[in-house]
């Protein structure tokens, strides 16, 4: 679905992302890892067309993303930024209805099918009892679920999530990522996201991409990436690993 060919990005003459070539597999969850300032959010903004490359090309289904009109892009890709807009005075159902905008335009009328898709999206994220509640009155985890429902209502093939768990406690992080994995498997969604917690990333991702100082330094399956050597290269510190007693999944910790 997505491919980067020698993509670089500069800010005021400073290179933030060095020439990078990547391919993201359709129907899989890919997570970007690395310390603050390594280029993760920059890469996400290039994928979501928030930034324009200084050089190289970002391709979506073999077409440069900048050549797609807004509707064509939105019908393929839904994006949730790190800091979503303020939703004061907006109910969950109203927020999720915004996901139908690319299909209708500014003056399009919503029909029964649209409202059915909205209700289905709300049900999928487990918020049906809160559909008429104001988003601002929900817990952090519930708010993130409402935003995910809006992305689902958009019916895009790919969703981009920039640090979706950053404001959540551990329990709500797990619940949200478990939901994203369920949606990936049940709907065949392609998911590209940024996470800080390497253990959560390894548990819920098919592919990990690690950045450091604006360069991709490692990528692969969680099994290949979760080694002391790779983790030290990513985070610049010694991390040890142990196997989960039930699943055998490698889990990192500071020794």
Coordinates of C-alpha atoms in Angstrom, one line a residue:
X1 CA 0.0 0.0 0.0
X2 CA 2.6 2.6 1.1
X3 CA 6.1 2.9 -0.2
X4 CA 8.8 5.5 0.4
X5 CA 11.5 5.9 -2.2
X6 CA 14.6 7.9 -1.0
X7 CA 12.4 10.3 1.1
X8 CA 14.1 13.0 3.0
X9 CA 12.7 15.9 5.1
X10 CA 14.3 19.2 6.2
X11 CA 13.3 22.0 8.5
X12 CA 15.1 25.3 8.1
X13 CA 18.0 23.7 6.4
X14 CA 18.4 20.9 9.0
X15 CA 17.9 17.4 7.9
X16 CA 15.2 15.8 10.1
X17 CA 14.8 12.6 8.1
X18 CA 17.7 11.2 5.9
X19 CA 16.9 9.6 2.6
X20 CA 14.7 6.6 3.5
X21 CA 13.2 3.8 1.5
X22 CA 10.5 1.6 3.1
X23 CA 7.6 -0.5 2.1
X24 CA 4.6 -1.1 4.4
X25 CA 2.8 -4.4 4.0
X26 CA -1.0 -4.3 3.4
X27 CA -3.2 -5.8 6.1
X28 CA -0.5 -5.7 8.7
X29 CA 0.3 -3.6 11.8
X30 CA 3.6 -1.7 11.5
X31 CA 4.9 0.3 14.4
X32 CA 7.6 3.0 14.4
X33 CA 9.9 3.0 17.4
X34 CA 12.7 5.2 18.7
X35 CA 13.5 7.9 21.2
X36 CA 12.0 11.4 21.1
X37 CA 13.2 13.4 18.1
X38 CA 14.3 10.4 16.1
X39 CA 12.0 11.1 13.2
X40 CA 8.9 8.9 14.0
X41 CA 6.3 11.7 13.9
X42 CA 8.1 13.3 10.9
X43 CA 7.7 10.0 9.0
X44 CA 4.1 9.8 10.1
X45 CA 3.3 13.3 8.9
X46 CA 4.9 12.5 5.5
X47 CA 2.6 9.4 5.2
X48 CA -0.4 11.5 6.1
X49 CA 0.5 14.4 3.8
X50 CA 0.9 16.8 6.6
X51 CA 4.5 17.3 5.4
X52 CA 5.9 17.4 1.9
X53 CA 9.3 15.6 1.3
X54 CA 12.4 17.6 0.5
X55 CA 13.3 14.9 -1.9
X56 CA 12.1 11.4 -2.9
X57 CA 8.5 10.1 -3.2
X58 CA 5.8 8.8 -0.9
X59 CA 3.7 6.4 -2.9
X60 CA 0.2 5.1 -2.0
X61 CA -0.9 2.3 -4.3
X62 CA 2.0 3.2 -6.6
X63 CA 0.8 6.9 -6.9
X64 CA 2.6 9.9 -5.3
X65 CA 0.4 11.0 -2.4
X66 CA 0.7 14.6 -3.3
X67 CA -0.9 14.0 -6.6
X68 CA -4.1 12.5 -5.1
X69 CA -6.9 14.9 -4.4
X70 CA -8.1 15.2 -0.8
X71 CA -11.1 12.9 -1.3
X72 CA -9.2 10.1 -3.0
X73 CA -6.6 10.2 -0.2
X74 CA -9.2 10.3 2.5
X75 CA -11.0 7.3 1.0
X76 CA -7.8 5.3 1.3
X77 CA -6.2 6.7 4.5
X78 CA -7.5 7.9 7.9
X79 CA -5.1 9.7 10.2
X80 CA -5.3 10.4 13.9
X81 CA -2.6 12.9 15.0
X82 CA -0.8 12.8 18.3
X83 CA -3.0 15.7 19.6
X84 CA -6.5 15.5 18.2
X85 CA -8.7 18.6 17.9
X86 CA -10.7 19.7 21.0
X87 CA -14.2 18.2 21.0
X88 CA -16.0 20.4 23.5
X89 CA -19.8 20.2 22.8
X90 CA -19.5 17.2 20.5
X91 CA -21.2 13.9 21.3
X92 CA -19.6 10.6 20.4
X93 CA -22.1 10.0 17.6
X94 CA -21.5 13.5 16.1
X95 CA -17.7 12.9 16.3
X96 CA -18.0 9.5 14.5
X97 CA -20.2 11.1 11.9
X98 CA -17.3 13.3 10.9
X99 CA -15.8 10.1 9.5
X100 CA -18.4 10.1 6.7
X101 CA -17.3 13.6 5.5
X102 CA -15.0 12.4 2.7
X103 CA -17.8 10.4 1.2
X104 CA -20.3 13.3 1.4
X105 CA -18.5 16.6 1.1
X106 CA -19.4 19.9 2.9
X107 CA -23.1 19.9 1.8
X108 CA -23.8 16.2 1.4
X109 CA -26.8 14.7 3.2
X110 CA -26.3 11.7 5.4
X111 CA -28.6 8.8 4.6
X112 CA -29.7 5.7 6.5
X113 CA -26.6 3.8 5.3
X114 CA -24.3 6.5 6.7
X115 CA -25.9 6.4 10.1
X116 CA -25.9 2.6 10.1
X117 CA -22.1 2.7 9.4
X118 CA -21.7 5.2 12.2
X119 CA -23.6 3.1 14.7
X120 CA -21.7 0.0 13.6
X121 CA -18.4 1.8 14.2
X122 CA -19.5 2.9 17.6
X123 CA -20.5 -0.7 18.4
X124 CA -17.2 -2.1 17.2
X125 CA -15.2 0.0 19.7
X126 CA -17.6 -0.7 22.5
X127 CA -19.1 2.7 23.0
X128 CA -22.8 2.2 22.2
X129 CA -23.9 3.1 25.7
X130 CA -22.0 6.4 25.4
X131 CA -23.1 7.3 21.9
X132 CA -25.0 10.4 23.1
X133 CA -22.4 11.4 25.7
X134 CA -20.2 14.4 25.1
X135 CA -16.7 13.3 24.1
X136 CA -15.2 15.7 26.7
X137 CA -16.9 13.8 29.5
X138 CA -15.3 10.4 28.6
X139 CA -12.2 8.9 30.1
X140 CA -9.0 9.1 28.1
X141 CA -9.4 5.5 26.9
X142 CA -13.0 6.0 25.9
X143 CA -12.1 9.2 24.0
X144 CA -9.4 7.3 22.0
X145 CA -12.0 4.7 21.2
X146 CA -14.3 7.4 20.0
X147 CA -11.6 8.7 17.7
X148 CA -10.9 5.2 16.4
X149 CA -14.6 4.8 15.7
X150 CA -14.5 8.0 13.6
X151 CA -11.6 6.4 11.6
X152 CA -13.7 3.2 11.1
X153 CA -16.7 5.2 9.9
X154 CA -14.4 6.7 7.2
X155 CA -14.0 3.2 5.8
X156 CA -10.4 3.7 4.7
X157 CA -8.1 0.8 3.9
X158 CA -5.3 2.2 6.1
X159 CA -5.2 4.0 9.5
X160 CA -2.3 6.1 10.7
X161 CA -2.0 6.6 14.5
X162 CA 0.6 8.9 16.0
X163 CA 1.2 7.9 19.6
X164 CA -2.4 6.8 20.3
X165 CA -1.6 5.6 23.8
X166 CA 0.6 8.6 25.0
X167 CA -2.0 9.9 27.4
X168 CA -3.3 6.6 28.7
X169 CA -2.5 4.4 31.7
X170 CA -1.2 0.9 31.2
X171 CA -4.6 -0.8 31.4
X172 CA -6.1 1.6 28.8
X173 CA -3.0 1.3 26.6
X174 CA -3.5 -2.5 26.5
X175 CA -7.3 -2.2 25.8
X176 CA -6.8 0.3 23.0
X177 CA -4.0 -1.8 21.3
X178 CA -6.0 -5.0 21.7
X179 CA -8.9 -3.2 20.0
X180 CA -6.7 -2.1 17.1
X181 CA -5.4 -5.6 16.7
X182 CA -9.0 -7.0 16.6
X183 CA -9.9 -4.4 14.0
X184 CA -6.8 -5.2 11.9
X185 CA -7.7 -8.9 12.0
X186 CA -11.5 -8.7 11.5
X187 CA -11.5 -5.9 8.9
X188 CA -8.1 -6.5 7.2
X189 CA -7.0 -2.9 8.1
X190 CA -3.5 -1.8 7.4
X191 CA -2.3 0.0 10.5
X192 CA 0.8 2.2 10.8
X193 CA 1.4 3.7 14.3
X194 CA 4.0 5.3 16.5
X195 CA 4.5 3.9 20.0
X196 CA 7.0 4.5 22.8
X197 CA 6.5 1.2 24.7
X198 CA 8.6 -1.4 23.0
X199 CA 6.9 -4.3 24.8
X200 CA 3.4 -3.2 23.7
X201 CA 4.7 -2.6 20.2
X202 CA 6.2 -6.1 20.1
X203 CA 3.0 -7.7 21.4
X204 CA 0.6 -6.0 19.0
X205 CA 2.6 -5.5 15.8
X206 CA 3.6 -7.6 12.8
X207 CA 6.5 -5.5 11.9
X208 CA 8.7 -3.0 13.8
X209 CA 10.7 -0.1 12.3
X210 CA 13.3 1.6 14.5
X211 CA 14.6 5.1 13.8
X212 CA 17.6 6.9 15.3
X213 CA 18.7 10.5 14.4
X214 CA 16.5 10.5 11.4
X215 CA 17.6 7.2 10.0
X216 CA 16.1 3.7 9.9
X217 CA 18.6 1.6 11.9
X218 CA 16.7 -1.7 12.1
X219 CA 13.4 -3.3 11.1
X220 CA 11.9 -6.7 11.2
X221 CA 9.4 -8.9 13.1
X222 CA 9.2 -8.5 16.9
X223 CA 11.1 -11.7 17.3
X224 CA 14.0 -10.4 15.3
X225 CA 14.0 -6.9 16.9
X226 CA 13.6 -7.9 20.5
X227 CA 17.3 -8.6 21.3
X228 CA 19.6 -6.8 23.6
X229 CA 21.9 -5.7 20.8
X230 CA 19.1 -4.2 18.7
X231 CA 17.4 -2.5 21.6
X232 CA 20.7 -1.0 22.7
X233 CA 21.1 0.5 19.2
X234 CA 17.6 1.9 19.3
X235 CA 17.6 3.4 22.8
X236 CA 21.3 3.8 23.6
X237 CA 21.1 1.8 26.9
X238 CA 21.4 -1.7 28.1
X239 CA 18.1 -3.6 28.2
X240 CA 17.7 -7.2 29.3
X241 CA 15.0 -9.6 28.2
X242 CA 13.0 -12.5 29.6
X243 CA 10.4 -14.8 28.1
X244 CA 6.8 -14.4 29.1
X245 CA 6.0 -17.6 31.2
X246 CA 2.9 -18.3 29.2
X247 CA 3.4 -17.0 25.7
X248 CA 7.1 -17.0 25.4
X249 CA 7.1 -13.5 24.0
X250 CA 10.3 -11.6 24.8
X251 CA 9.8 -8.8 27.3
X252 CA 12.4 -6.0 27.8
X253 CA 13.4 -4.4 31.1
X254 CA 16.1 -2.3 32.6
X255 CA 18.5 -4.6 34.5

